[in-house]
Amino acid sequence: ATRTKSADVERADSGIGQMPARKWRNRASETLSSLQAWEAHRPCTDCGERDLPAETDVQNCNQRRADLCEKCRKRRTERKESVLEFVNTEASYGEDLRIIKEEFYLPMQAAGLLSQEQLLGIFSNIQELIDLNENFLEILQEEIDQAFDQGDDDLMTVCIGEIFLEFVNMLPAFQTYCLQQSSSVNMLNALEKEKELLRIFLNVSQNDNTALRRMNLRSFLMAPLQRVTKYPLLLSRIIKATTEYHPDHGSLREAKSRIESHLEHINMKTKQEGNTWTLRSFRQDSKKKREVINIEMRETALKTVGWLREETRFVMEGSLQLAQPPDGQWVKKGSKTLKFQNMQVLLLVNMKRVSESSLESAEPGPVKDAVLVLIRDKNNGKFHLLREPLRLSNCIVSTDPDCDDTFELIEIRREAFVFRDSDRARTHHWFRQIRRYSRELGSWKKRRNALPNIMISTPHTRP
């Protein structure tokens, strides 16, 4: 009797009788069944499809690889194979470069078979390619090892596209080598006929040196050309196996576009120099043509400023309209009174290298210098500079609310320039970038305070 009363009191306190309690238990059972059914038909984590096989066995469900459909399982396998192929072939290419140096270059140099000038003519910038390959391969291998250590057996966290874009400065090194390839082979052929000891050394090396795999020097010298033309094919295979939702998908496409543009640029340079050979041809579209033009302009700008490529950052580039006002009263009259001409403009920044382990460190060092390079539109197949580069350390950049579609850059004690883009938002972006790097060069206050006394003859001073 005591137990019955306590049970009645408990039901009274909780407010749940026998019938409601049974309904809640049934509802909980139904919910559990629904969850189990959803778990058995959980959408694929890669594509979101629900074509997974129905598996009610909990152990089998736990064994499914990351809840993937059959199509995505195959895609992940293909992507992993493509990523490993990219890294392994980069390692094989590096081994061929090492053979060129250790089995040919160094022995020929030590034996005095060729002069230093002749060695440079044959082997070109092979040491630069070796250094780039070692740095590139080191980062790739670190990413692979880290993925495996974190349990990512499918290598989904490895972003080849991002890494490739970080090392995009290696492409000009390939260009230097490729453009000298024809003259290198011609020089080697002539010297082999002329020097008997060289001919004997090359024959003995090919037949007796097991490291060469019965290949001659000419075959090894083709390795950089073969490697640079293989990058688009390898990247295409990774792109095909990478879902568009993957964070590296956009970088992969950009990396592929950049390398194809460089190959087209190399072919263009080859034709200009009168050579008959070309690298593998790629379909050109407007974007690739634009990138080829940008590559050529960057080369012109880099030669003009004389900076090291690895310390140079191309912040902005593109077409701007430029005018040179006759006096400081142009704002009152309006920008419509100015005569504008189209100009190709590049904003270059010279950054100190923080780390020697990669070409472009994640955190760039302090700004050493910054310039604007002004290039006229192409004439007779070549770019021409409008004037020497505008060093931002000697310039003041300003804007005015009355002419918000333009900005003015004044070079102290010299000239003034007014710039605008066809798109007003892009004009403002140019202004902000130029002002930012101008202010980072240290002498901003001194230049700003001196400006009204030196340049401006009117009280209309813009901040």
Short mmCIF file of C-alpha atoms in Angstrom, two decimals:
data_model
loop_
_atom_site.label_atom_id
_atom_site.label_comp_id
_atom_site.label_asym_id
_atom_site.label_seq_id
_atom_site.Cartn_x
_atom_site.Cartn_y
_atom_site.Cartn_z
CA ALA A 1 0.00 0.00 0.00
CA THR A 2 2.86 2.35 0.79
CA ARG A 3 4.53 1.69 -2.58
CA THR A 4 1.26 2.38 -4.41
CA LYS A 5 0.77 5.70 -2.69
CA SER A 6 4.34 6.81 -3.42
CA ALA A 7 3.88 5.89 -7.08
CA ASP A 8 0.67 7.90 -7.18
CA VAL A 9 2.44 10.87 -5.62
CA GLU A 10 5.32 10.60 -8.14
CA ARG A 11 2.89 10.60 -11.06
CA ALA A 12 1.07 13.52 -9.55
CA ASP A 13 4.35 15.45 -9.15
CA SER A 14 5.58 14.76 -12.66
CA GLY A 15 2.21 15.28 -14.30
CA ILE A 16 2.72 12.24 -16.57
CA GLY A 17 0.27 9.42 -16.33
CA GLN A 18 0.55 5.89 -17.72
CA MET A 19 -0.99 6.66 -21.14
CA PRO A 20 1.06 9.81 -21.86
CA ALA A 21 4.21 8.06 -20.72
CA ARG A 22 3.54 5.21 -23.14
CA LYS A 23 3.01 7.75 -25.97
CA TRP A 24 6.31 9.45 -25.20
CA ARG A 25 8.09 6.10 -25.23
CA ASN A 26 6.53 5.28 -28.60
CA ARG A 27 7.48 8.73 -29.95
CA ALA A 28 11.07 8.26 -28.75
CA SER A 29 11.20 4.86 -30.41
CA GLU A 30 9.90 6.31 -33.67
CA THR A 31 12.44 9.15 -33.50
CA LEU A 32 15.25 6.68 -32.94
CA SER A 33 14.10 4.64 -35.93
CA SER A 34 13.96 7.80 -38.05
CA LEU A 35 17.49 8.77 -37.00
CA GLN A 36 18.74 5.29 -37.83
CA ALA A 37 17.01 5.43 -41.21
CA TRP A 38 18.52 8.89 -41.89
CA GLU A 39 21.93 7.60 -40.82
CA ALA A 40 21.58 4.69 -43.24
CA HIS A 41 20.71 7.11 -46.09
CA ARG A 42 22.87 10.04 -45.00
CA PRO A 43 23.71 12.36 -47.91
CA CYS A 44 27.20 12.14 -49.34
CA THR A 45 29.49 14.63 -47.61
CA ASP A 46 31.12 15.57 -50.94
CA CYS A 47 28.25 15.95 -53.41
CA GLY A 48 25.12 15.86 -51.18
CA GLU A 49 23.51 13.03 -53.13
CA ARG A 50 21.51 10.34 -51.30
CA ASP A 51 22.42 7.38 -53.48
CA LEU A 52 24.36 5.66 -50.71
CA PRO A 53 23.60 1.94 -50.26
CA ALA A 54 21.03 1.29 -47.51
CA GLU A 55 22.99 -0.19 -44.60
CA THR A 56 21.17 -0.84 -41.34
CA ASP A 57 24.06 -2.66 -39.72
CA VAL A 58 25.75 -0.15 -37.38
CA GLN A 59 29.17 -1.73 -37.88
CA ASN A 60 28.90 -1.44 -41.67
CA CYS A 61 27.76 2.18 -41.35
CA ASN A 62 30.82 2.97 -39.26
CA GLN A 63 33.05 1.35 -41.84
CA ARG A 64 31.76 3.54 -44.70
CA ARG A 65 34.50 5.89 -45.76
CA ALA A 66 33.44 9.36 -44.63
CA ASP A 67 29.82 8.76 -45.74
CA LEU A 68 30.62 9.02 -49.43
CA CYS A 69 28.64 7.85 -52.40
CA GLU A 70 30.30 5.47 -54.84
CA LYS A 71 31.00 8.24 -57.35
CA CYS A 72 32.73 10.43 -54.77
CA ARG A 73 34.73 7.51 -53.39
CA LYS A 74 36.14 6.96 -56.86
CA ARG A 75 36.72 10.70 -57.29
CA ARG A 76 38.66 10.91 -54.02
CA THR A 77 40.77 7.95 -55.07
CA GLU A 78 41.50 9.58 -58.42
CA ARG A 79 42.35 12.88 -56.72
CA LYS A 80 44.74 11.20 -54.30
CA GLU A 81 46.46 9.39 -57.17
CA SER A 82 46.72 12.66 -59.13
CA VAL A 83 48.18 14.56 -56.19
CA LEU A 84 50.73 11.82 -55.52
CA GLU A 85 51.59 11.71 -59.24
CA PHE A 86 52.21 15.47 -59.18
CA VAL A 87 54.56 15.16 -56.19
CA ASN A 88 56.32 12.00 -57.37
CA THR A 89 56.97 13.35 -60.87
CA GLU A 90 58.30 16.58 -59.33
CA ALA A 91 60.72 14.44 -57.32
CA SER A 92 61.77 12.52 -60.46
CA TYR A 93 62.31 15.80 -62.29
CA GLY A 94 64.47 17.01 -59.41
CA GLU A 95 66.54 13.83 -59.64
CA ASP A 96 67.20 14.50 -63.35
CA LEU A 97 68.33 18.03 -62.48
CA ARG A 98 70.67 16.62 -59.85
CA ILE A 99 72.14 14.23 -62.43
CA ILE A 100 72.75 17.11 -64.84
CA LYS A 101 74.72 18.94 -62.19
CA GLU A 102 76.58 16.09 -60.45
CA GLU A 103 77.20 13.73 -63.37
CA PHE A 104 77.86 16.27 -66.12
CA TYR A 105 78.37 19.86 -65.03
CA LEU A 106 80.67 19.34 -62.03
CA PRO A 107 82.89 16.62 -63.64
CA MET A 108 83.28 18.69 -66.81
CA GLN A 109 84.15 21.74 -64.72
CA ALA A 110 86.63 19.86 -62.52
CA ALA A 111 88.36 18.26 -65.53
CA GLY A 112 88.58 21.57 -67.35
CA LEU A 113 86.84 20.17 -70.41
CA LEU A 114 85.00 23.45 -70.95
CA SER A 115 85.44 27.04 -69.85
CA GLN A 116 83.03 28.64 -67.42
CA GLU A 117 81.47 30.63 -70.26
CA GLN A 118 80.93 27.46 -72.29
CA LEU A 119 79.42 25.67 -69.28
CA LEU A 120 77.03 28.57 -68.75
CA GLY A 121 76.08 28.48 -72.44
CA ILE A 122 75.20 24.78 -72.29
CA PHE A 123 73.65 24.46 -68.82
CA SER A 124 72.08 27.94 -68.65
CA ASN A 125 70.35 28.64 -65.28
CA ILE A 126 70.23 24.98 -64.20
CA GLN A 127 71.25 25.87 -60.62
CA GLU A 128 68.29 28.23 -60.30
CA LEU A 129 65.95 25.46 -61.45
CA ILE A 130 67.51 23.07 -58.91
CA ASP A 131 66.96 25.52 -56.05
CA LEU A 132 63.36 26.14 -57.09
CA ASN A 133 62.62 22.45 -57.38
CA GLU A 134 64.09 21.71 -53.95
CA ASN A 135 62.00 24.43 -52.27
CA PHE A 136 58.83 23.49 -54.16
CA LEU A 137 59.23 19.78 -53.47
CA GLU A 138 59.96 20.41 -49.79
CA ILE A 139 56.67 22.28 -49.30
CA LEU A 140 54.73 19.65 -51.28
CA GLN A 141 56.18 16.80 -49.23
CA GLU A 142 55.49 18.61 -45.97
CA GLU A 143 51.83 18.99 -46.96
CA ILE A 144 51.56 15.30 -47.83
CA ASP A 145 53.20 14.18 -44.57
CA GLN A 146 51.04 16.51 -42.50
CA ALA A 147 47.87 15.20 -44.14
CA PHE A 148 48.78 11.59 -43.37
CA ASP A 149 49.75 12.50 -39.79
CA GLN A 150 46.34 14.09 -39.26
CA GLY A 151 44.52 11.01 -40.57
CA ASP A 152 43.66 12.50 -43.95
CA ASP A 153 44.33 9.36 -45.98
CA ASP A 154 42.58 10.84 -49.03
CA LEU A 155 44.83 13.96 -49.01
CA MET A 156 41.78 16.23 -49.19
CA THR A 157 43.58 18.88 -47.11
CA VAL A 158 46.47 19.09 -49.60
CA CYS A 159 45.98 22.19 -51.78
CA ILE A 160 48.28 21.83 -54.79
CA GLY A 161 46.81 24.91 -56.48
CA GLU A 162 47.59 27.22 -53.56
CA ILE A 163 51.14 25.89 -53.27
CA PHE A 164 51.71 26.27 -57.01
CA LEU A 165 50.55 29.89 -56.93
CA GLU A 166 52.95 30.60 -54.04
CA PHE A 167 55.81 29.37 -56.25
CA VAL A 168 54.59 31.02 -59.46
CA ASN A 169 57.92 32.90 -59.63
CA MET A 170 59.51 29.68 -60.83
CA LEU A 171 57.83 30.13 -64.22
CA PRO A 172 60.17 32.94 -65.39
CA ALA A 173 63.11 30.67 -64.55
CA PHE A 174 61.65 28.02 -66.88
CA GLN A 175 61.23 30.71 -69.51
CA THR A 176 64.92 31.69 -69.28
CA TYR A 177 65.97 28.07 -69.69
CA CYS A 178 63.56 27.31 -72.54
CA LEU A 179 64.56 30.36 -74.58
CA GLN A 180 68.23 29.37 -74.35
CA GLN A 181 67.63 25.71 -75.13
CA SER A 182 68.20 25.99 -78.89
CA SER A 183 71.50 27.83 -78.55
CA SER A 184 72.59 25.45 -75.76
CA VAL A 185 72.12 22.38 -77.96
CA ASN A 186 73.87 24.05 -80.90
CA MET A 187 76.84 24.94 -78.70
CA LEU A 188 77.02 21.40 -77.31
CA ASN A 189 77.01 19.92 -80.81
CA ALA A 190 79.77 22.26 -81.98
CA LEU A 191 81.96 21.65 -78.92
CA GLU A 192 81.50 17.89 -79.13
CA LYS A 193 82.84 17.93 -82.69
CA GLU A 194 85.67 20.23 -81.74
CA LYS A 195 86.85 18.64 -78.47
CA GLU A 196 87.73 14.95 -78.54
CA LEU A 197 88.04 14.66 -74.75
CA LEU A 198 84.53 16.02 -74.34
CA ARG A 199 83.19 13.51 -76.86
CA ILE A 200 84.93 10.63 -75.06
CA PHE A 201 83.61 11.78 -71.67
CA LEU A 202 80.02 11.95 -72.91
CA ASN A 203 80.20 8.51 -74.57
CA VAL A 204 81.74 6.83 -71.54
CA SER A 205 79.22 8.48 -69.22
CA GLN A 206 76.27 7.28 -71.28
CA ASN A 207 77.50 3.69 -71.58
CA ASP A 208 79.16 3.09 -68.18
CA ASN A 209 77.42 5.38 -65.70
CA THR A 210 74.39 3.44 -64.39
CA ALA A 211 72.86 6.61 -62.90
CA LEU A 212 72.26 7.93 -66.42
CA ARG A 213 70.03 4.99 -67.44
CA ARG A 214 71.79 4.89 -70.88
CA MET A 215 70.57 8.44 -71.60
CA ASN A 216 72.81 11.09 -73.10
CA LEU A 217 73.28 14.67 -71.94
CA ARG A 218 70.87 16.07 -74.54
CA SER A 219 68.05 13.94 -73.15
CA PHE A 220 68.62 15.23 -69.63
CA LEU A 221 68.83 18.83 -70.83
CA MET A 222 65.26 18.42 -72.15
CA ALA A 223 63.93 17.66 -68.65
CA PRO A 224 62.94 21.26 -67.74
CA LEU A 225 61.08 21.70 -71.05
CA GLN A 226 59.22 18.45 -70.54
CA ARG A 227 58.40 19.33 -66.95
CA VAL A 228 56.98 22.79 -67.59
CA THR A 229 54.70 21.47 -70.35
CA LYS A 230 53.46 18.68 -68.10
CA TYR A 231 52.20 21.00 -65.36
CA PRO A 232 48.91 21.86 -67.16
CA LEU A 233 48.19 18.17 -67.76
CA LEU A 234 48.80 17.25 -64.12
CA LEU A 235 46.74 20.17 -62.85
CA SER A 236 43.91 19.29 -65.25
CA ARG A 237 43.76 15.78 -63.84
CA ILE A 238 43.59 17.10 -60.26
CA ILE A 239 40.89 19.63 -61.25
CA LYS A 240 38.80 16.88 -62.85
CA ALA A 241 38.89 14.88 -59.61
CA THR A 242 38.27 17.88 -57.31
CA THR A 243 34.70 18.93 -56.53
CA GLU A 244 33.90 22.59 -57.13
CA TYR A 245 33.14 23.00 -53.40
CA HIS A 246 36.73 22.11 -52.46
CA PRO A 247 38.68 25.17 -51.19
CA ASP A 248 41.50 24.51 -53.67
CA HIS A 249 39.30 24.30 -56.77
CA GLY A 250 39.63 27.98 -57.71
CA SER A 251 43.39 28.03 -57.06
CA LEU A 252 43.87 24.95 -59.23
CA ARG A 253 42.12 26.63 -62.16
CA GLU A 254 44.10 29.82 -61.70
CA ALA A 255 47.38 27.89 -61.50
CA LYS A 256 46.54 26.05 -64.71
CA SER A 257 45.68 29.32 -66.46
CA ARG A 258 48.92 30.95 -65.28
CA ILE A 259 51.16 28.14 -66.53
CA GLU A 260 49.35 27.96 -69.89
CA SER A 261 49.76 31.72 -70.33
CA HIS A 262 53.48 31.44 -69.59
CA LEU A 263 53.85 28.66 -72.14
CA GLU A 264 52.12 30.80 -74.76
CA HIS A 265 54.43 33.67 -73.83
CA ILE A 266 57.48 31.42 -74.25
CA ASN A 267 56.24 30.36 -77.68
CA MET A 268 55.73 34.00 -78.64
CA LYS A 269 59.27 34.88 -77.52
CA THR A 270 60.62 31.88 -79.41
CA LYS A 271 59.05 33.07 -82.66
CA GLN A 272 60.34 36.59 -82.10
CA GLU A 273 63.89 35.24 -81.78
CA GLY A 274 63.57 33.28 -85.02
CA ASN A 275 63.54 29.77 -83.55
CA THR A 276 61.46 27.12 -85.25
CA TRP A 277 60.66 24.96 -82.20
CA THR A 278 57.71 25.63 -79.87
CA LEU A 279 56.40 24.14 -76.68
CA ARG A 280 53.12 22.29 -76.51
CA SER A 281 50.39 24.56 -77.87
CA PHE A 282 47.32 25.50 -75.82
CA ARG A 283 44.00 26.94 -76.90
CA GLN A 284 44.04 30.69 -76.46
CA ASP A 285 41.12 32.68 -75.14
CA SER A 286 40.81 36.33 -74.22
CA LYS A 287 41.80 35.74 -70.60
CA LYS A 288 44.96 33.86 -71.56
CA LYS A 289 45.88 36.54 -74.11
CA ARG A 290 45.44 39.16 -71.41
CA GLU A 291 47.71 37.20 -69.08
CA VAL A 292 50.37 36.85 -71.80
CA ILE A 293 50.35 40.63 -72.20
CA ASN A 294 50.65 41.03 -68.42
CA ILE A 295 53.67 38.71 -68.36
CA GLU A 296 55.38 40.78 -71.03
CA MET A 297 54.63 44.02 -69.17
CA ARG A 298 55.98 42.58 -65.91
CA GLU A 299 59.22 41.66 -67.65
CA THR A 300 59.54 45.19 -69.04
CA ALA A 301 58.84 46.71 -65.63
CA LEU A 302 61.26 44.39 -63.83
CA LYS A 303 64.09 45.22 -66.24
CA THR A 304 63.38 48.92 -65.78
CA VAL A 305 63.53 48.98 -61.97
CA GLY A 306 66.33 46.38 -61.74
CA TRP A 307 64.92 44.57 -58.69
CA LEU A 308 65.34 40.89 -57.87
CA ARG A 309 62.32 38.91 -59.05
CA GLU A 310 61.91 37.06 -55.75
CA GLU A 311 61.77 40.38 -53.85
CA THR A 312 59.28 41.99 -56.23
CA ARG A 313 55.54 41.94 -55.70
CA PHE A 314 53.17 43.05 -58.47
CA VAL A 315 50.36 44.59 -56.42
CA MET A 316 48.18 45.94 -59.25
CA GLU A 317 48.34 46.13 -63.02
CA GLY A 318 46.01 47.19 -65.78
CA SER A 319 44.82 49.99 -68.00
CA LEU A 320 44.33 53.50 -66.58
CA GLN A 321 43.61 56.86 -68.16
CA LEU A 322 46.29 59.46 -67.46
CA ALA A 323 46.39 63.25 -67.80
CA GLN A 324 48.98 65.85 -66.87
CA PRO A 325 47.27 69.07 -65.68
CA PRO A 326 49.02 72.33 -66.56
CA ASP A 327 48.38 73.84 -63.10
CA GLY A 328 46.79 73.13 -59.75
CA GLN A 329 43.48 74.79 -60.67
CA TRP A 330 42.13 71.83 -62.66
CA VAL A 331 39.85 70.69 -59.82
CA LYS A 332 37.82 73.92 -60.01
CA LYS A 333 37.38 73.47 -63.75
CA GLY A 334 36.67 69.74 -63.46
CA SER A 335 38.31 66.65 -64.90
CA LYS A 336 36.41 67.10 -68.17
CA THR A 337 38.86 69.84 -69.11
CA LEU A 338 41.78 67.40 -68.95
CA LYS A 339 43.04 65.45 -71.92
CA PHE A 340 43.36 61.77 -70.96
CA GLN A 341 45.31 59.04 -72.73
CA ASN A 342 45.17 55.28 -72.17
CA MET A 343 48.15 53.85 -70.33
CA GLN A 344 49.21 50.48 -68.91
CA VAL A 345 50.13 50.98 -65.25
CA LEU A 346 51.89 48.55 -62.88
CA LEU A 347 52.28 49.05 -59.13
CA LEU A 348 55.46 47.26 -58.00
CA VAL A 349 56.59 46.84 -54.41
CA ASN A 350 60.06 45.75 -53.33
CA MET A 351 59.72 43.61 -50.18
CA LYS A 352 62.47 42.22 -47.98
CA ARG A 353 62.42 38.43 -47.82
CA VAL A 354 61.55 37.22 -44.32
CA SER A 355 62.20 33.52 -44.95
CA GLU A 356 64.63 31.75 -47.23
CA SER A 357 62.56 28.55 -47.28
CA SER A 358 60.13 29.74 -49.95
CA LEU A 359 59.97 32.30 -52.70
CA GLU A 360 57.06 34.17 -51.21
CA SER A 361 56.75 34.04 -47.44
CA ALA A 362 53.31 34.04 -45.87
CA GLU A 363 54.10 37.28 -44.05
CA PRO A 364 55.94 39.70 -46.36
CA GLY A 365 58.68 41.79 -44.88
CA PRO A 366 58.85 45.60 -44.71
CA VAL A 367 58.48 47.67 -47.85
CA LYS A 368 61.86 48.76 -49.24
CA ASP A 369 60.55 50.66 -52.25
CA ALA A 370 57.43 51.08 -54.38
CA VAL A 371 57.05 52.44 -57.90
CA LEU A 372 54.47 53.06 -60.58
CA VAL A 373 55.59 51.97 -64.04
CA LEU A 374 53.78 53.72 -66.90
CA ILE A 375 53.79 51.84 -70.22
CA ARG A 376 52.30 53.03 -73.48
CA ASP A 377 49.93 50.73 -75.33
CA LYS A 378 51.70 48.28 -77.62
CA ASN A 379 53.20 49.78 -80.77
CA ASN A 380 55.03 47.75 -83.45
CA GLY A 381 54.83 44.65 -81.28
CA LYS A 382 56.73 46.15 -78.32
CA PHE A 383 55.96 48.01 -75.11
CA HIS A 384 57.58 51.40 -74.48
CA LEU A 385 57.88 53.29 -71.21
CA LEU A 386 56.23 56.70 -70.98
CA ARG A 387 58.94 57.88 -68.57
CA GLU A 388 61.12 56.56 -65.79
CA PRO A 389 59.17 54.87 -62.95
CA LEU A 390 57.40 57.09 -60.43
CA ARG A 391 58.92 56.33 -57.02
CA LEU A 392 56.22 56.61 -54.39
CA SER A 393 58.80 57.71 -51.81
CA ASN A 394 58.95 61.02 -53.73
CA CYS A 395 55.23 61.36 -54.39
CA ILE A 396 52.04 62.53 -52.72
CA VAL A 397 48.76 60.89 -53.70
CA SER A 398 45.48 62.68 -53.00
CA THR A 399 41.83 62.85 -54.00
CA ASP A 400 39.14 65.50 -53.89
CA PRO A 401 35.37 65.17 -53.20
CA ASP A 402 34.61 67.42 -56.17
CA CYS A 403 36.37 64.96 -58.52
CA ASP A 404 35.76 61.56 -56.95
CA ASP A 405 36.23 59.77 -60.26
CA THR A 406 39.95 60.62 -60.32
CA PHE A 407 42.98 60.82 -58.04
CA GLU A 408 46.14 62.89 -58.33
CA LEU A 409 49.73 61.84 -57.86
CA ILE A 410 52.27 64.66 -57.49
CA GLU A 411 55.98 64.00 -57.83
CA ILE A 412 57.74 66.54 -55.62
CA ARG A 413 59.68 69.19 -57.55
CA ARG A 414 58.66 67.64 -60.85
CA GLU A 415 55.29 66.70 -62.37
CA ALA A 416 51.68 66.02 -61.47
CA PHE A 417 49.53 63.20 -62.88
CA VAL A 418 45.80 62.61 -62.74
CA PHE A 419 44.58 59.01 -63.04
CA ARG A 420 41.18 57.43 -63.50
CA ASP A 421 39.71 54.08 -64.43
CA SER A 422 36.60 53.52 -66.52
CA ASP A 423 35.12 51.96 -63.36
CA ARG A 424 34.88 54.39 -60.43
CA ALA A 425 35.20 51.65 -57.79
CA ARG A 426 38.41 50.43 -59.38
CA THR A 427 39.72 54.02 -59.46
CA HIS A 428 39.21 54.18 -55.69
CA HIS A 429 40.95 50.81 -55.27
CA TRP A 430 43.99 52.06 -57.20
CA PHE A 431 44.06 55.19 -55.02
CA ARG A 432 43.91 53.23 -51.76
CA GLN A 433 46.68 50.83 -52.80
CA ILE A 434 49.03 53.59 -53.99
CA ARG A 435 48.40 55.68 -50.89
CA ARG A 436 48.98 52.68 -48.62
CA TYR A 437 52.42 51.86 -50.00
CA SER A 438 53.37 55.52 -50.28
CA ARG A 439 52.72 55.97 -46.57
CA GLU A 440 54.70 52.84 -45.67
CA LEU A 441 57.90 54.33 -47.07
CA GLY A 442 58.66 56.37 -43.95
CA SER A 443 59.04 59.92 -45.26
CA TRP A 444 55.32 60.59 -45.68
CA LYS A 445 55.06 63.37 -43.07
CA LYS A 446 58.12 65.16 -44.37
CA ARG A 447 56.86 65.02 -47.95
CA ARG A 448 53.31 66.00 -46.96
CA ASN A 449 54.41 69.04 -44.97
CA ALA A 450 56.75 70.20 -47.72
CA LEU A 451 54.21 69.83 -50.50
CA PRO A 452 52.22 73.09 -50.12
CA ASN A 453 55.39 75.20 -50.08
CA ILE A 454 57.00 73.48 -53.04
CA MET A 455 54.32 72.49 -55.50
CA ILE A 456 51.03 74.22 -54.96
CA SER A 457 50.48 77.84 -55.90
CA THR A 458 46.87 77.90 -54.80
CA PRO A 459 45.22 77.64 -51.38
CA HIS A 460 43.11 74.80 -52.75
CA THR A 461 45.05 71.98 -51.05
CA ARG A 462 43.68 68.49 -51.06
CA PRO A 463 44.23 66.12 -48.08
#
